[in-house]
Amino acid sequence: MSEVQTSKQLLDHYAGQVYADAAAAKAAGTPVGWSTAIAPQEFFETMGLPLVYPENHSAVISARKRALGFLERAEAYGYHADICGYMRVNFGYLLEGAKGDADVPPAPVPDFVVCCNNYCTMIVKWYENLAKELGIPVFMIDMPYNPEGVVDEPRVRYIRAQFDRLVGQLEDLTGRPFDRDRFREVMEVSRENVRLWKRAFEIVSHVPSPANGFDFYNYLTLMVFMRGRPETTEVLRLWIREMEGKIARGEGPFRDAQERFRVMFDGIACWPQLAHTAKVFRSHGINITGSNYPDGWAVQYETGDLEGMARAYASVANNMSLERQVAKRVEIIRQGRCDGAVYHMNRSCKVMDFLTYEAQRRVFEETGAPYITFDGDQADPRVFVAAQFDTRVQALVEMMEARKGDGR
Amino acid sequence: MTERMRIEAILRELFEVAARPGVSVAKRAKRGKPLVGVLPYYAPEEIVHATGMLPVGVWGGTADISKANHYFPPFACPLVKSALELAIRGVYDGLAAMMVPCLCESLTFFGQNFRAARPDIPFVPVVHPQNRRSPEGVAYLRAEYQKVQARLEAIAGRKIAPGDLDSAIGIFNDHRRALRAFLEEAPRHPSLVLPGVRHAVVKSSYFMDRAEHAALVGELTRHLKGIPEGESGRGKKVVVTGIMAEPEGLMGLFEDVGLDVVADDLAQESRAFRTDVPDGGDPLERLARRWSLVEGCSLAFDPGKERNRILLELVRRSGARGLVVLMMQFCDPEEMDYPLYRKDFDAAGIPVLHLETEPRMSLEQARTRLQSFAEMI
Ligand code: SF4
Ligand code: SF4
């Protein structure tokens, strides 16, 4: 890259590349995998096995308003419209022949799949079906749920043993030995990227915030796709520098509006209506300065520490008890200095919703930050009702105003 | 008493238990046994038994949902929503503990919501591994069961004595065998063991002591073997699959439209006792190895989708003319399996009826659909 680029341009560049790179690798004879979004990619990165992330793929398709055709295709095949929209888009894409176009990234059909269930149980079924339908192996990395908020020793041993088994399986798949030095390098890069990712959260918390609305959800692509690569380090460093520059210049998130309110956005973005939700937020001067969702990729461990790595991956918030999920949200609201919270009741994602009501009551009790809930979906455009969203946001604004007026 | 009278007496008794589990359970509680609620699926109930407590199945019900809406959005499965509703309303107040496996999102978060809503009832979670056939998976589950054992011992106020767990395993394995033998024999008596009766015999086991239930079912099967086969050829044979044959009245529709259930692949019925606890090794490990042996269940990681083959074989072996899918509303695991086995059934030319079930479903609509299916096959 010769000319000076912004982090957003670099992000778009790399994000635009990932599918083409995977397709090129596949064409050159390298096995390509499809993976769940928070799997220990370190092993695959070390082996030079490219991974594509169907959830990201479905999100892109949904944001570009192309989900409906795929959803209907999968439903006609027998997948109930109540099940995960990402999954339905993904099977719809496969059933349509896995072809890319201007809006649909060309994800190559995988040679193997990687399933880590540390944030979703349904996903095991999704990957089971992929393996069966495509006749390919599935690498299952099982991270049992932690109902009491502790990853106990038997769990760590179990996960650690699966890591060891995985190494052997990858050696068999590629016919090459697992390079421990390279593994340490990848761990080191991943660790640095996670550190930067956490650092970005801190910077976003500045008042006014230098980050705008759903920024985190955009940069997340890198954390999903390239958490173990130096390119991500490059983009995150640049993004952080840009944000620091904005802070130094006293600039807020919006060019055309003040940051009046700061909120936590809970759950996955409502991709099919991203533009609408962002516009409504901006019209009220609402900025998103915290979210439990991007936080999921802040998987922290020490280089070389496989037990620590097991514990970190198993501790993703969705895999944790109610209390831990509440504590995480309270931390996010405090760190992001949020005035309120917006909970996305994501119609086809049960894991994001089944604790929401109790969690939001408890989070409110601890923070006093008012909240609203709206109905939407991460992929299915048929769920969201603009009028409901608009009125609820209006109500939230009034609650936040009243609370600010109280001179809290 | 003639064989036939004895058969009818046993069936009446079990039918009563299945129809009014609360009464049966209360009777047992009076005998001084602490009760432990057990959510589905594959919970190590043998451990409960070995501590001298009675495991009681918690499979929800038909209660109107109001209080549970405080915790679950409308699209949670009716099983966990109604179980939570009943818990909040106090129906499970007498329980010494609630054991909750976490094999799907609904159950996992039922556990957390239950703990929030009823902190006064001890919560005993069980989290099964999905890499269940590897040694590390078995070792992990053994450790998880050990934790469960320690909890239950603390609740019961007594340690499991050496040998107690092995003998509990023996009782449960005998019970599984007794139920399998009954279900083998039942299709020979279609006018006696009607679909609703068949369901009640199995369902009643969740609300009785297993040894007692095994004895009754064993006696029932012996008597059935002693009488001539019932007239056949009246009803058309089908297999049912899904989570459970509920709500009440659903199985009666099968009878009304002339469908005989000759075999089932329901999680509450055959899947629950298809797999015995294997021999050899210490009892907790044996219990953990049972989970490695489970096959063809939507809740157990099954990358080869053995379920497709098992289901197809079940239909063929039982001489059924079709498959009725009782699809529990909002049940991700079952909904995810459906398109794949459906494809195999279509390819084999075996008719399939997909019927979505929930506690307040319209039985009239279901009757119409079952009726046309019965006419078609
Ligand atoms: S159900 Fe939710 S968490 Fe699971 S894959 Fe779908 S969107 Fe992701
Ligand atoms: S398996 Fe299905 S019916 Fe059973 S608890 Fe889970 S979602 Fe509900």
Short mmCIF file of C-alpha atoms in Angstrom, two decimals, chain A residues 77-80 82-84 87 91 117 119-129 131-133 138 140-142 144-148 150 152 154-155 157-158 161-162 165 318 320-323 325 345-358 361-362 375, chain B residues 69-77 102-106 108-109 112-113 115-116 123 125-132 134-137 140 143-144 147 151 297-305 308 327 329-340 343-344 354 356:
data_model
loop_
_atom_site.label_atom_id
_atom_site.label_comp_id
_atom_site.label_asym_id
_atom_site.label_seq_id
_atom_site.Cartn_x
_atom_site.Cartn_y
_atom_site.Cartn_z
CA TYR A 77 -35.25 -27.35 2.40
CA GLY A 78 -36.80 -27.95 5.82
CA TYR A 79 -34.99 -25.61 8.20
CA HIS A 80 -37.54 -23.99 10.47
CA ASP A 82 -37.26 -20.23 14.18
CA ILE A 83 -33.67 -21.45 14.01
CA CYS A 84 -30.60 -19.20 13.76
CA MET A 87 -27.34 -20.81 9.88
CA PHE A 91 -27.31 -23.37 4.15
CA ASN A 117 -19.29 -24.37 21.16
CA TYR A 119 -20.81 -19.30 22.92
CA CYS A 120 -23.59 -21.34 21.36
CA THR A 121 -24.97 -24.85 21.69
CA MET A 122 -27.11 -24.83 18.57
CA ILE A 123 -23.96 -24.36 16.54
CA VAL A 124 -22.95 -27.97 17.19
CA LYS A 125 -25.98 -29.02 15.16
CA TRP A 126 -25.11 -26.54 12.42
CA TYR A 127 -21.61 -27.97 12.06
CA GLU A 128 -22.80 -31.53 12.34
CA ASN A 129 -25.07 -30.85 9.40
CA ALA A 131 -20.04 -32.14 7.95
CA LYS A 132 -22.73 -34.60 6.94
CA GLU A 133 -24.06 -32.71 3.94
CA VAL A 138 -15.49 -31.84 11.70
CA MET A 140 -15.11 -30.51 17.45
CA ILE A 141 -13.59 -28.48 20.24
CA ASP A 142 -16.01 -28.85 23.09
CA PRO A 144 -18.76 -27.21 28.33
CA TYR A 145 -20.99 -24.50 29.73
CA ASN A 146 -20.02 -23.10 33.13
CA PRO A 147 -23.26 -22.90 35.09
CA GLU A 148 -21.55 -21.55 38.16
CA VAL A 150 -16.06 -21.11 37.03
CA ASP A 152 -13.10 -25.86 36.89
CA PRO A 154 -11.68 -31.05 34.98
CA ARG A 155 -12.91 -28.70 32.27
CA ARG A 157 -7.94 -30.73 31.52
CA TYR A 158 -10.62 -31.83 29.08
CA ALA A 161 -6.52 -32.70 25.99
CA GLN A 162 -8.67 -31.73 23.03
CA ARG A 165 -5.71 -34.25 20.01
CA ASN A 318 -22.07 -16.56 26.71
CA MET A 320 -20.84 -18.25 31.72
CA SER A 321 -23.39 -18.10 34.51
CA LEU A 322 -26.03 -15.42 34.86
CA GLU A 323 -23.98 -13.64 37.53
CA GLN A 325 -23.00 -12.22 32.40
CA MET A 345 -34.08 -9.37 21.44
CA ASN A 346 -32.65 -11.36 18.61
CA ARG A 347 -35.47 -13.55 17.38
CA SER A 348 -33.54 -16.51 16.04
CA CYS A 349 -30.57 -16.50 18.41
CA LYS A 350 -31.67 -18.17 21.61
CA VAL A 351 -28.36 -17.96 23.40
CA MET A 352 -28.39 -14.16 23.24
CA ASP A 353 -31.93 -13.90 24.56
CA PHE A 354 -32.75 -16.47 27.17
CA LEU A 355 -31.06 -14.63 30.02
CA THR A 356 -31.77 -11.12 28.82
CA TYR A 357 -34.77 -10.32 31.02
CA GLU A 358 -33.18 -11.30 34.31
CA ARG A 361 -33.10 -6.24 35.63
CA ARG A 362 -29.97 -6.99 37.58
CA ASP A 375 -37.25 -7.12 18.55
CA ASN B 69 -42.61 -14.71 30.67
CA HIS B 70 -40.67 -12.66 33.15
CA TYR B 71 -37.62 -14.76 32.28
CA PHE B 72 -38.08 -16.34 28.87
CA PRO B 73 -39.08 -14.60 25.64
CA PRO B 74 -42.04 -16.14 23.79
CA PHE B 75 -39.81 -18.25 21.57
CA ALA B 76 -38.36 -20.52 24.26
CA CYS B 77 -39.50 -24.11 24.00
CA CYS B 102 -27.48 -28.41 29.87
CA LEU B 103 -27.77 -30.13 26.50
CA CYS B 104 -29.51 -27.33 24.65
CA GLU B 105 -29.84 -23.57 25.00
CA SER B 106 -33.30 -23.91 26.52
CA THR B 108 -28.91 -24.33 29.96
CA PHE B 109 -30.75 -21.09 30.51
CA GLN B 112 -29.89 -20.13 35.25
CA ASN B 113 -33.38 -18.66 35.28
CA ARG B 115 -31.73 -20.51 40.04
CA ALA B 116 -32.64 -16.82 39.84
CA PHE B 123 -29.71 -26.35 41.89
CA PRO B 125 -26.37 -28.61 37.08
CA VAL B 126 -24.88 -31.33 34.90
CA VAL B 127 -22.94 -30.41 31.79
CA HIS B 128 -22.26 -33.29 29.44
CA PRO B 129 -19.29 -33.24 27.06
CA GLN B 130 -19.86 -33.37 23.33
CA ASN B 131 -16.60 -35.12 22.54
CA ARG B 132 -18.17 -37.90 24.48
CA SER B 134 -12.80 -39.80 23.67
CA PRO B 135 -11.07 -40.80 26.91
CA GLU B 136 -10.78 -37.14 27.89
CA GLY B 137 -14.52 -36.70 27.39
CA TYR B 140 -14.38 -35.04 32.24
CA ALA B 143 -15.44 -35.64 37.24
CA GLU B 144 -18.68 -33.77 36.55
CA LYS B 147 -19.35 -33.14 41.64
CA ARG B 151 -23.81 -32.14 45.94
CA CYS B 297 -30.16 -38.55 19.52
CA SER B 298 -30.45 -34.88 18.59
CA LEU B 299 -28.88 -33.92 21.92
CA ALA B 300 -25.72 -35.99 21.49
CA PHE B 301 -23.03 -34.89 19.05
CA ASP B 302 -23.50 -37.12 16.04
CA PRO B 303 -21.27 -36.01 13.17
CA GLY B 304 -22.15 -39.01 11.03
CA LYS B 305 -25.85 -38.37 11.61
CA ASN B 308 -30.88 -40.91 9.90
CA MET B 327 -41.87 -31.52 16.45
CA GLN B 329 -42.15 -25.95 18.96
CA PHE B 330 -38.94 -23.89 19.21
CA CYS B 331 -36.77 -26.96 19.72
CA ASP B 332 -33.50 -26.22 17.93
CA PRO B 333 -31.92 -29.68 18.30
CA GLU B 334 -34.87 -31.51 16.78
CA GLU B 335 -35.51 -28.87 14.14
CA MET B 336 -31.89 -29.10 13.04
CA ASP B 337 -32.03 -32.87 12.53
CA TYR B 338 -35.27 -32.82 10.61
CA PRO B 339 -34.23 -31.73 7.08
CA LEU B 340 -31.50 -34.38 6.92
CA LYS B 343 -34.24 -36.20 2.87
CA ASP B 344 -33.37 -39.87 3.50
CA HIS B 354 -44.41 -33.25 10.33
CA GLU B 356 -45.60 -29.17 15.29
#
